[in-house]
Short mmCIF file of C-alpha atoms in Angstrom, two decimals:
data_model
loop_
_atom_site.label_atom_id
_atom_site.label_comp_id
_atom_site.label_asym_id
_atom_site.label_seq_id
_atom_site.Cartn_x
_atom_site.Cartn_y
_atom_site.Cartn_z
CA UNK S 1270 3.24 -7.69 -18.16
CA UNK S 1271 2.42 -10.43 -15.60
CA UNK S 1272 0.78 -13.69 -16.67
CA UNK S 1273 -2.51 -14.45 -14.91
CA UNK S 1274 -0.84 -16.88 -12.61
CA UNK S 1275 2.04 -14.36 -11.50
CA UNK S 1276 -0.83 -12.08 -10.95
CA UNK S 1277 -2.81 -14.23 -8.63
CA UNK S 1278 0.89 -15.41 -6.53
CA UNK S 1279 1.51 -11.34 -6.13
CA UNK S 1280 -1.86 -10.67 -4.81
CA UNK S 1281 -1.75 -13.99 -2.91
CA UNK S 1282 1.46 -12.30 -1.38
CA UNK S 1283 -0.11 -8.85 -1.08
CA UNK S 1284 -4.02 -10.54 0.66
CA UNK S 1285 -1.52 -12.59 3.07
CA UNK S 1286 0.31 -9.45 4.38
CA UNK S 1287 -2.38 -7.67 5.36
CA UNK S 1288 -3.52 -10.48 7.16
CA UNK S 1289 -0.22 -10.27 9.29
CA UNK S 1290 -0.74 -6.65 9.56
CA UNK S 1291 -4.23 -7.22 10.77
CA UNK S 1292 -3.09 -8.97 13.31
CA UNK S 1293 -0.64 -6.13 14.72
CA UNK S 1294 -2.97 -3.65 16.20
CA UNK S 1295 -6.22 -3.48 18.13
CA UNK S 1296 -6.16 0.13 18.07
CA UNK S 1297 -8.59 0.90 14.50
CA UNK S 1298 -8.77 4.38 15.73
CA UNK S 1299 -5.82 5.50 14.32
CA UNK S 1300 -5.99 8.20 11.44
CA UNK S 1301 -4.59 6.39 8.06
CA UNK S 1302 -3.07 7.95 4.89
CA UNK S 1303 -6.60 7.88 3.35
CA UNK S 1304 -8.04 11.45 4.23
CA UNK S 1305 -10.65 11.41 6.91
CA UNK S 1306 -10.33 7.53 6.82
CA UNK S 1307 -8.69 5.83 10.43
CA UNK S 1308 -8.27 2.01 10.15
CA UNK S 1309 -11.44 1.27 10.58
CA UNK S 1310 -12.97 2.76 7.62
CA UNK S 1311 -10.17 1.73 5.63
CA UNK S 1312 -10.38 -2.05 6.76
CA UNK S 1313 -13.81 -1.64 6.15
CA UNK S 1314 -13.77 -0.53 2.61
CA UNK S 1315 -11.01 -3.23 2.02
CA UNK S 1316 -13.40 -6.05 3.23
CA UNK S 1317 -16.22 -4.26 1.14
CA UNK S 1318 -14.04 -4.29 -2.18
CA UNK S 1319 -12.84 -7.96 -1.55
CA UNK S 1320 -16.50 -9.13 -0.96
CA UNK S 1321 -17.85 -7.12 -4.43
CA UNK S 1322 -15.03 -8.39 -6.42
CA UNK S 1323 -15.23 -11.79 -5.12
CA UNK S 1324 -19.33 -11.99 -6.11
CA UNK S 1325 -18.63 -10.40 -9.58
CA UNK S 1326 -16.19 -12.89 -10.58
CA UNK S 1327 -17.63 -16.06 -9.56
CA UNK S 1328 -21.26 -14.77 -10.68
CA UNK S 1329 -19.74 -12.50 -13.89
CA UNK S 1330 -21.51 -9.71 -12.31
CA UNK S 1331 -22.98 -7.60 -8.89
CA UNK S 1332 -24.57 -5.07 -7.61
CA UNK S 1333 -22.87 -2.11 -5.96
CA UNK S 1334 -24.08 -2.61 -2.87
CA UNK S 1335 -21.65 -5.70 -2.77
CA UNK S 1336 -18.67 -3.43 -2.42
CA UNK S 1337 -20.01 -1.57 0.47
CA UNK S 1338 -18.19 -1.28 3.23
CA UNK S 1339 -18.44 -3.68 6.13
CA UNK S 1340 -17.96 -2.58 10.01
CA UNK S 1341 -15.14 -4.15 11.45
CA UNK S 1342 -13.96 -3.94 15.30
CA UNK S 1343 -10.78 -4.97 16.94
CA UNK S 1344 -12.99 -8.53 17.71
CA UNK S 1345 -13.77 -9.30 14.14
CA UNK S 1346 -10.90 -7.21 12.67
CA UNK S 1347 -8.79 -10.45 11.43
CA UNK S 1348 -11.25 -13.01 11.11
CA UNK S 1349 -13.55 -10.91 9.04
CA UNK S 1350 -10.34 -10.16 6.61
CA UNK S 1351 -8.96 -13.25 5.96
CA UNK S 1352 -13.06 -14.63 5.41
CA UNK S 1353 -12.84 -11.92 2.80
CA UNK S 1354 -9.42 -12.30 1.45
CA UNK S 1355 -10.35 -15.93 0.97
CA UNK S 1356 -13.64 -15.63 -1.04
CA UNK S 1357 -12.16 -13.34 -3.33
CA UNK S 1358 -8.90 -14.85 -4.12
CA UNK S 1359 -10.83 -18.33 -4.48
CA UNK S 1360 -12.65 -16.50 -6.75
CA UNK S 1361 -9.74 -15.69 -8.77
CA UNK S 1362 -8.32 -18.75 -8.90
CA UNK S 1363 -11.25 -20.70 -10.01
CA UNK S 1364 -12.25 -18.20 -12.84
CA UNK S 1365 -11.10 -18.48 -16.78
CA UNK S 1366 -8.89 -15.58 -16.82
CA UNK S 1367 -10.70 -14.18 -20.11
CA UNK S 1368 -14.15 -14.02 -19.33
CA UNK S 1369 -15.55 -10.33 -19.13
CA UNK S 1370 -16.84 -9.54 -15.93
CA UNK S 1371 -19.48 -6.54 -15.21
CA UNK S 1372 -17.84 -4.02 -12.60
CA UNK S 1373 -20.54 -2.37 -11.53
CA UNK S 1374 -19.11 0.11 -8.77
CA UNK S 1375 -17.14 1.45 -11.95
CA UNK S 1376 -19.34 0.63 -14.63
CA UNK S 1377 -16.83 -0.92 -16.84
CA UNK S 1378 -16.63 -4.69 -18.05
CA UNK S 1379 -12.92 -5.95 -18.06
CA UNK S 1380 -11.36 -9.43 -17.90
CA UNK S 1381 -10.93 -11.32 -15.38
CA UNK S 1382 -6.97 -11.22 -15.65
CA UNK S 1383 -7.69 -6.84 -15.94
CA UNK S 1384 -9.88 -7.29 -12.82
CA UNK S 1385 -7.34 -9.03 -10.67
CA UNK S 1386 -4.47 -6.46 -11.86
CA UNK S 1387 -6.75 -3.90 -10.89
CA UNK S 1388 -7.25 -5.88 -7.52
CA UNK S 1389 -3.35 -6.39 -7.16
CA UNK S 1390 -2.68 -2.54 -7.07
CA UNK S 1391 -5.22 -1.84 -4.94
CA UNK S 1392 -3.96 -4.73 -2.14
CA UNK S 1393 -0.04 -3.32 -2.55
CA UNK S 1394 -1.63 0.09 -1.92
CA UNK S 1395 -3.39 -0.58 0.87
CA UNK S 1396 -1.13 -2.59 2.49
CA UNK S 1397 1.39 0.16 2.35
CA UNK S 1398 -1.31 2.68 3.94
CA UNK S 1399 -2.00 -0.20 6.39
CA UNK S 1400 1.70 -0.34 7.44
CA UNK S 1401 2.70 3.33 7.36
CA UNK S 1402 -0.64 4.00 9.92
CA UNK S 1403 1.13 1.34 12.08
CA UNK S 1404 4.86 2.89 12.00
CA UNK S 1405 5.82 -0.17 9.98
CA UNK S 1406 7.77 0.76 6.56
CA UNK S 1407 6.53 -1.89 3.92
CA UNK S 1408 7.12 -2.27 0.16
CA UNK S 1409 6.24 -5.06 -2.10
CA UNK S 1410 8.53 -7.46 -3.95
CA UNK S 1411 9.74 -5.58 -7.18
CA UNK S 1412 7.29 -7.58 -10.13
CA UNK S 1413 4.72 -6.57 -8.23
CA UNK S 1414 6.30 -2.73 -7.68
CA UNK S 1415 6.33 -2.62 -11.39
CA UNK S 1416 2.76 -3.93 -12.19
CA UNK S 1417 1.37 -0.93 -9.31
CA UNK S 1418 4.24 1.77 -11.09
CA UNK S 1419 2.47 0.95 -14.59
CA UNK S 1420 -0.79 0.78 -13.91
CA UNK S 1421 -0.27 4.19 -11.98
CA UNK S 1422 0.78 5.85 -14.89
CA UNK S 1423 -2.48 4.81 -16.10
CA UNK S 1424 -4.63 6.04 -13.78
CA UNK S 1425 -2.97 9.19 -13.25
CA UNK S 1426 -3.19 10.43 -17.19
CA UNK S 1427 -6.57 9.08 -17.76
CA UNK S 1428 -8.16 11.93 -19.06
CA UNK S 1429 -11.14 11.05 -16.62
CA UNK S 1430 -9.28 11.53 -13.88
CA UNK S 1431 -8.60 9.11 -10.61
CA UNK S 1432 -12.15 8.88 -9.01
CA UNK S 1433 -11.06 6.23 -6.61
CA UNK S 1434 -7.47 7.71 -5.75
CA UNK S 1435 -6.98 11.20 -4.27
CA UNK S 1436 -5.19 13.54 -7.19
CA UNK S 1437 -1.67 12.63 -8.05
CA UNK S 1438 1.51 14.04 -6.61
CA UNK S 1439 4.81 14.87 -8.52
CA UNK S 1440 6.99 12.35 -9.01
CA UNK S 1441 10.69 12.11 -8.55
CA UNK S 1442 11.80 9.03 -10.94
CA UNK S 1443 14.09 8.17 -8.48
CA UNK S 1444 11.86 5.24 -7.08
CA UNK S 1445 8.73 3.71 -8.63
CA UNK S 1446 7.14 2.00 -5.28
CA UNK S 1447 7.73 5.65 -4.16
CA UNK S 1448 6.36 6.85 -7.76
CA UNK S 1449 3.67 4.89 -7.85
CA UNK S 1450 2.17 5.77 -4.48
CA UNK S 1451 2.58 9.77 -5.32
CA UNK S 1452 0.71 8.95 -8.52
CA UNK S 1453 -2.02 7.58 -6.50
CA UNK S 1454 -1.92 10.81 -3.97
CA UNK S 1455 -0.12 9.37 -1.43
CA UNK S 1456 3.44 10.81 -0.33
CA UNK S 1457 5.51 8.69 1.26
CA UNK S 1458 7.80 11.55 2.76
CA UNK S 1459 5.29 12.60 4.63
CA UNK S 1460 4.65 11.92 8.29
CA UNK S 1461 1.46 10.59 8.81
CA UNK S 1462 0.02 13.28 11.31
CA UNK S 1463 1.97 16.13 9.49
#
């Protein structure tokens, strides 16, 4: 398991190439791995989650409508994701890593060290569905491949189900970047208009 500091340099790593990402299209049209979701709505709900999770862990709690997402354009695209990937990794970084936050878009009170794995896997994930809309094959570096792969696991045999992650796919062992992104309902063998 990661220490709170290896946490915060992975999704340091994670916030900062997305930013570079960002800043490789102006074309938000395009249809992402998200069902029904084109870069747009994804960037959107990314901004949304970063601003939510950024105001619950500097204020120990917010409303939902703080993780709503935010219209972006191909103007405000980058500027409005690094503003966002700033507050909330600030946020991180100046909270004590065990104080119990209020989650209120999944009704559940974690850490703050819980919170920002739960953050991490959701930042590696996207980027990858940020990437693969763009033709551009990305995977993170391997602690942070093995934090998603576990927490994956997780998420896909919680009895409740993944709410936030389309249903899971089966896996093939032979990879667990590859792994984890089936259990989240994304296949990476897949061609993105297939």
């Amino acid at each position: 398991m990661l220490t709170f500091n290896a946490l915060l340099a992975a999704y340091d790593r994670s916030l900062h190439d997305t930013v570079a990402l960002a800043s490789t299209t102006d074309d938000l049209s395009r249809p992402t791995p998200c069902d029904g979701w084109d870069l747009a709505d994804l960037f959107g709900h990314m901004v949304g989650q970063n601003l939510g999770f950024a105001a619950a862990v500097a204020d120990g709690d917010a409303p939902v409508t703080s993780y709503a997402s935010v219209a972006v354009s191909a103007e405000n695209l980058s500027q409005r994701w690094q503003d966002s990937a700033t507050r909330v990794r600030d946020a991180f970084a100046a909270a004590d890593p065990e104080t119990t936050i209020h989650l209120a878009e999944f009704g559940f009170r974690p850490t703050v060290t819980v919170a920002l794995g739960m953050q991490l896997l959701d930042a590696a994930v996207h980027a990858w569905d940020v990437a693969t809309t763009l033709g551009i094959t990305y995977r993170p570096n391997e602690e942070t491949v093995a934090h998603v792969h576990d927490m994956a696991r997780q998420i896909a045999s919680s009895p409740s189900g993944t709410p936030v992650f389309a249903t899971p796919l089966p896996t093939s062992g032979d990879d667990h970047w590859n792994d984890a992104l089936r259990l989240l309902g994304r296949d990476p063998a897949r061609p993105l208009n297939a």
